[in-house]
Amino acid sequence: MEEILNIQSPVTFDESISHYEIHAHQPYNVSSYNNSDEIRISVQHQDLCLLPSASSLHVCGRLTKAYGTLVKNTKLVNNAVCHMFEEIRYEINAIEIDKCKNVGLITIMKGWVSINPSQSLIIQNAGWLDVEEKENLMNSERYFDISIPLSMILGFTEDYRKVVINVKHELILTRSRNDLNSVIQTPTKVATVTTAAEYENFKIELMKVEWLMPYVVLSNQHKIRMLSHIQSKLINMSFRSWELYEYPLLPTTPKHVWTVKTPNQLENPCFEILGFQTNRKAAKEINASRFDHCNISNVKLFLNSQYYPYGNLNLDIECNQYAMLYDMYANFQHAYYDKSIEPMLKKQHFINCLPLIVIDCSKQNEALKNASVDVRLEFESKDNFPTGTSAYCLIIHDRIVQYNCANGVVKKTRLIYLITHIDMI
């Protein structure tokens, strides 16, 4: 309350930035955005002050039949544009600092646990639909125009919200081998005992792919201060990187142990998101942007001998017992962003459409933080896992990248954990 009495406080204006503008950068080869093509978008000038965290990927295109006529039985699914890319890499001075492989699934898994209802309108512009997908990404002529914040694709651009100075930036996008995961189809001719179902042949034509990057021009005073700092010091960029692992075909048993990875000592996991899909990959009539609960009953994440969560989940989804699973999903926002909990999904939508298992393993002892860690998942179902079920594990881990503006060196560095000893008197 004391602040309201301070009537003599001086008036201040933020004049640190003299100019802020968005520049559109196009790929080297603007004529080829076909399946499996590599698309390179570069910011060539190295004497710039850029803000990658506010950059976005602008994609325009059209969904038609193979010969250019309008489709009638094919539509884009939620997050369809991200499914059109197999991999997106971010390089600084030709050194990869972050990447997103299997872009569609990573952004679906990370997106649904992160977004909240207040973002429901703005994410439509990024190609996201409501959970029931009643809306349409295209107009009547089947054109779509999507602008995806890069912070929805890469951990670097989500977490590191400072400017990056005097380096070369490059975004490398690899188109998917096919676009079946981007669409859902209804058959033009239903299957019979003797004949298979028939579907219309479609193609997705990308007309524009560009990287919208904010350019920041500092005021003279701040420019001098910034230059004096960067000439003598390494600049640390800390963020959380997202890495997806796939178990392509689970055995048809009720229990399974999956040794996911042994990470190097540069980065240890802090969150894990597990999801299952049954016969959804490249399936014409099944939505690849959804997941299946597979009647899961328990999940344990092991980091060496330490395990999360501490107790058993004891789920019974058929008997409506999955409240703990929904709590784990909802609590992610508080643990990850340190903000109030505002889940996007209702409980019923969560279990029917996107039953993602979120495990917070960010609280670790010093032995784990300073050594290599074996990541292992043990999970079981009430029934055998259905034939054709794949498991996906999204691991979110801390990463630090250093760069030097003077000599252009970019490198990953190890996280250093300090142990404070308190002497009791």
GROMACS .gro file of N, CA and C in nm, residues 30-102:
model
  219
   30VAL      N    1   1.313  -2.139  -5.357
   30VAL     CA    2   1.172  -2.113  -5.329
   30VAL      C    3   1.079  -2.191  -5.420
   31SER      N    4   1.132  -2.273  -5.509
   31SER     CA    5   1.047  -2.344  -5.605
   31SER      C    6   1.018  -2.488  -5.564
   32SER      N    7   1.080  -2.537  -5.457
   32SER     CA    8   1.066  -2.679  -5.424
   32SER      C    9   1.036  -2.697  -5.276
   33TYR      N   10   0.910  -2.733  -5.245
   33TYR     CA   11   0.871  -2.767  -5.109
   33TYR      C   12   0.807  -2.905  -5.108
   34ASN      N   13   0.861  -2.997  -5.187
   34ASN     CA   14   0.802  -3.130  -5.202
   34ASN      C   15   0.841  -3.219  -5.085
   35ASN      N   16   0.776  -3.335  -5.077
   35ASN     CA   17   0.807  -3.431  -4.972
   35ASN      C   18   0.954  -3.470  -4.974
   36SER      N   19   1.013  -3.478  -4.855
   36SER     CA   20   1.153  -3.514  -4.832
   36SER      C   21   1.252  -3.405  -4.872
   37ASP      N   22   1.205  -3.291  -4.922
   37ASP     CA   23   1.296  -3.182  -4.956
   37ASP      C   24   1.350  -3.117  -4.829
   38GLU      N   25   1.473  -3.065  -4.840
   38GLU     CA   26   1.532  -2.986  -4.732
   38GLU      C   27   1.517  -2.838  -4.765
   39ILE      N   28   1.464  -2.763  -4.670
   39ILE     CA   29   1.438  -2.620  -4.689
   39ILE      C   30   1.528  -2.544  -4.593
   40ARG      N   31   1.617  -2.462  -4.647
   40ARG     CA   32   1.710  -2.384  -4.564
   40ARG      C   33   1.674  -2.237  -4.569
   41ILE      N   34   1.652  -2.179  -4.451
   41ILE     CA   35   1.624  -2.036  -4.441
   41ILE      C   36   1.732  -1.975  -4.353
   42SER      N   37   1.801  -1.877  -4.408
   42SER     CA   38   1.918  -1.822  -4.340
   42SER      C   39   1.906  -1.672  -4.321
   43VAL      N   40   1.956  -1.624  -4.208
   43VAL     CA   41   1.977  -1.481  -4.185
   43VAL      C   42   2.126  -1.458  -4.203
   44GLN      N   43   2.164  -1.409  -4.319
   44GLN     CA   44   2.304  -1.406  -4.358
   44GLN      C   45   2.386  -1.302  -4.282
   45HIS      N   46   2.330  -1.184  -4.260
   45HIS     CA   47   2.408  -1.077  -4.198
   45HIS      C   48   2.439  -1.112  -4.053
   46GLN      N   49   2.565  -1.092  -4.014
   46GLN     CA   50   2.607  -1.129  -3.880
   46GLN      C   51   2.627  -1.010  -3.788
   47ASP      N   52   2.590  -0.892  -3.830
   47ASP     CA   53   2.605  -0.773  -3.746
   47ASP      C   54   2.468  -0.722  -3.700
   48LEU      N   55   2.380  -0.817  -3.667
   48LEU     CA   56   2.243  -0.783  -3.631
   48LEU      C   57   2.212  -0.824  -3.488
   49CYS      N   58   2.111  -0.760  -3.434
   49CYS     CA   59   2.058  -0.794  -3.303
   49CYS      C   60   1.918  -0.851  -3.324
   50LEU      N   61   1.903  -0.983  -3.306
   50LEU     CA   62   1.779  -1.052  -3.339
   50LEU      C   63   1.714  -1.109  -3.214
   51LEU      N   64   1.583  -1.131  -3.224
   51LEU     CA   65   1.506  -1.188  -3.112
   51LEU      C   66   1.436  -1.315  -3.159
   52PRO      N   67   1.506  -1.430  -3.158
   52PRO     CA   68   1.448  -1.555  -3.210
   52PRO      C   69   1.324  -1.601  -3.133
   53SER      N   70   1.314  -1.568  -3.005
   53SER     CA   71   1.200  -1.616  -2.926
   53SER      C   72   1.067  -1.560  -2.976
   54ALA      N   73   1.071  -1.446  -3.046
   54ALA     CA   74   0.949  -1.386  -3.099
   54ALA      C   75   0.932  -1.414  -3.248
   55SER      N   76   1.017  -1.500  -3.304
   55SER     CA   77   1.007  -1.531  -3.447
   55SER      C   78   0.898  -1.635  -3.471
   56SER      N   79   0.859  -1.649  -3.597
   56SER     CA   80   0.751  -1.742  -3.631
   56SER      C   81   0.775  -1.801  -3.769
   57LEU      N   82   0.711  -1.914  -3.794
   57LEU     CA   83   0.718  -1.983  -3.922
   57LEU      C   84   0.586  -1.961  -3.995
   58HIS      N   85   0.593  -1.897  -4.111
   58HIS     CA   86   0.473  -1.864  -4.189
   58HIS      C   87   0.463  -1.960  -4.306
   59VAL      N   88   0.353  -2.036  -4.313
   59VAL     CA   89   0.335  -2.138  -4.416
   59VAL      C   90   0.199  -2.117  -4.483
   60CYS      N   91   0.201  -2.107  -4.615
   60CYS     CA   92   0.078  -2.097  -4.694
   60CYS      C   93   0.073  -2.215  -4.791
   61GLY      N   94  -0.045  -2.268  -4.815
   61GLY     CA   95  -0.055  -2.379  -4.908
   61GLY      C   96  -0.199  -2.411  -4.943
   62ARG      N   97  -0.214  -2.525  -5.011
   62ARG     CA   98  -0.346  -2.567  -5.056
   62ARG      C   99  -0.353  -2.719  -5.059
   63LEU      N  100  -0.469  -2.771  -5.021
   63LEU     CA  101  -0.496  -2.915  -5.026
   63LEU      C  102  -0.591  -2.942  -5.142
   64THR      N  103  -0.544  -3.020  -5.239
   64THR     CA  104  -0.626  -3.052  -5.356
   64THR      C  105  -0.612  -3.200  -5.390
   65LYS      N  106  -0.688  -3.242  -5.491
   65LYS     CA  107  -0.666  -3.374  -5.548
   65LYS      C  108  -0.538  -3.371  -5.631
   66ALA      N  109  -0.495  -3.487  -5.673
   66ALA     CA  110  -0.368  -3.497  -5.745
   66ALA      C  111  -0.365  -3.411  -5.871
   67TYR      N  112  -0.481  -3.387  -5.932
   67TYR     CA  113  -0.484  -3.311  -6.058
   67TYR      C  114  -0.533  -3.168  -6.038
   68GLY      N  115  -0.538  -3.122  -5.912
   68GLY     CA  116  -0.568  -2.982  -5.886
   68GLY      C  117  -0.712  -2.949  -5.855
   69THR      N  118  -0.802  -3.044  -5.864
   69THR     CA  119  -0.943  -3.017  -5.830
   69THR      C  120  -0.962  -3.024  -5.679
   70LEU      N  121  -1.074  -2.974  -5.631
   70LEU     CA  122  -1.098  -2.965  -5.488
   70LEU      C  123  -1.124  -3.103  -5.427
   71VAL      N  124  -1.068  -3.125  -5.308
   71VAL     CA  125  -1.095  -3.249  -5.235
   71VAL      C  126  -1.233  -3.239  -5.170
   72LYS      N  127  -1.297  -3.354  -5.155
   72LYS     CA  128  -1.428  -3.359  -5.091
   72LYS      C  129  -1.428  -3.447  -4.966
   73ASN      N  130  -1.338  -3.544  -4.962
   73ASN     CA  131  -1.338  -3.641  -4.853
   73ASN      C  132  -1.207  -3.640  -4.775
   74THR      N  133  -1.135  -3.528  -4.780
   74THR     CA  134  -1.007  -3.517  -4.710
   74THR      C  135  -1.001  -3.382  -4.641
   75LYS      N  136  -0.960  -3.381  -4.514
   75LYS     CA  137  -0.945  -3.254  -4.443
   75LYS      C  138  -0.819  -3.259  -4.356
   76LEU      N  139  -0.770  -3.141  -4.322
   76LEU     CA  140  -0.651  -3.129  -4.239
   76LEU      C  141  -0.687  -3.152  -4.093
   77VAL      N  142  -0.599  -3.222  -4.022
   77VAL     CA  143  -0.620  -3.248  -3.880
   77VAL      C  144  -0.558  -3.134  -3.798
   78ASN      N  145  -0.577  -3.141  -3.669
   78ASN     CA  146  -0.515  -3.045  -3.579
   78ASN      C  147  -0.363  -3.048  -3.593
   79ASN      N  148  -0.301  -2.930  -3.597
   79ASN     CA  149  -0.155  -2.918  -3.606
   79ASN      C  150  -0.101  -2.982  -3.734
   80ALA      N  151  -0.180  -2.977  -3.841
   80ALA     CA  152  -0.144  -3.046  -3.965
   80ALA      C  153  -0.014  -2.995  -4.025
   81VAL      N  154   0.011  -2.864  -4.016
   81VAL     CA  155   0.131  -2.808  -4.080
   81VAL      C  156   0.257  -2.864  -4.016
   82CYS      N  157   0.258  -2.883  -3.885
   82CYS     CA  158   0.376  -2.941  -3.820
   82CYS      C  159   0.397  -3.086  -3.864
   83HIS      N  160   0.289  -3.159  -3.892
   83HIS     CA  161   0.303  -3.295  -3.943
   83HIS      C  162   0.368  -3.297  -4.082
   84MET      N  163   0.366  -3.186  -4.153
   84MET     CA  164   0.425  -3.180  -4.287
   84MET      C  165   0.577  -3.175  -4.284
   85PHE      N  166   0.635  -3.161  -4.164
   85PHE     CA  167   0.781  -3.152  -4.151
   85PHE      C  168   0.831  -3.265  -4.061
   86GLU      N  169   0.931  -3.335  -4.110
   86GLU     CA  170   0.991  -3.443  -4.032
   86GLU      C  171   1.085  -3.388  -3.926
   87GLU      N  172   1.158  -3.283  -3.960
   87GLU     CA  173   1.259  -3.230  -3.868
   87GLU      C  174   1.277  -3.080  -3.891
   88ILE      N  175   1.300  -3.007  -3.782
   88ILE     CA  176   1.335  -2.865  -3.789
   88ILE      C  177   1.456  -2.844  -3.699
   89ARG      N  178   1.563  -2.789  -3.755
   89ARG     CA  179   1.686  -2.764  -3.681
   89ARG      C  180   1.716  -2.614  -3.677
   90TYR      N  181   1.774  -2.573  -3.566
   90TYR     CA  182   1.817  -2.433  -3.551
   90TYR      C  183   1.969  -2.433  -3.536
   91GLU      N  184   2.035  -2.361  -3.624
   91GLU     CA  185   2.181  -2.352  -3.620
   91GLU      C  186   2.225  -2.208  -3.600
   92ILE      N  187   2.330  -2.191  -3.521
   92ILE     CA  188   2.396  -2.062  -3.504
   92ILE      C  189   2.542  -2.080  -3.543
   93ASN      N  190   2.585  -2.000  -3.639
   93ASN     CA  191   2.722  -2.012  -3.693
   93ASN      C  192   2.751  -2.156  -3.736
   94ALA      N  193   2.653  -2.218  -3.802
   94ALA     CA  194   2.664  -2.353  -3.858
   94ALA      C  195   2.675  -2.462  -3.751
   95ILE      N  196   2.645  -2.431  -3.625
   95ILE     CA  197   2.645  -2.529  -3.517
   95ILE      C  198   2.501  -2.550  -3.471
   96GLU      N  199   2.456  -2.675  -3.472
   96GLU     CA  200   2.320  -2.704  -3.427
   96GLU      C  201   2.309  -2.682  -3.277
   97ILE      N  202   2.214  -2.599  -3.237
   97ILE     CA  203   2.192  -2.577  -3.094
   97ILE      C  204   2.063  -2.641  -3.044
   98ASP      N  205   1.967  -2.662  -3.134
   98ASP     CA  206   1.842  -2.726  -3.095
   98ASP      C  207   1.774  -2.783  -3.219
   99LYS      N  208   1.695  -2.887  -3.199
   99LYS     CA  209   1.620  -2.944  -3.311
   99LYS      C  210   1.493  -3.010  -3.261
  100CYS      N  211   1.400  -3.027  -3.352
  100CYS     CA  212   1.273  -3.094  -3.325
  100CYS      C  213   1.255  -3.200  -3.432
  101LYS      N  214   1.265  -3.327  -3.392
  101LYS     CA  215   1.251  -3.438  -3.487
  101LYS      C  216   1.116  -3.505  -3.464
  102ASN      N  217   1.047  -3.535  -3.573
  102ASN     CA  218   0.907  -3.578  -3.568
  102ASN      C  219   0.823  -3.462  -3.514
   0.00000   0.00000   0.00000
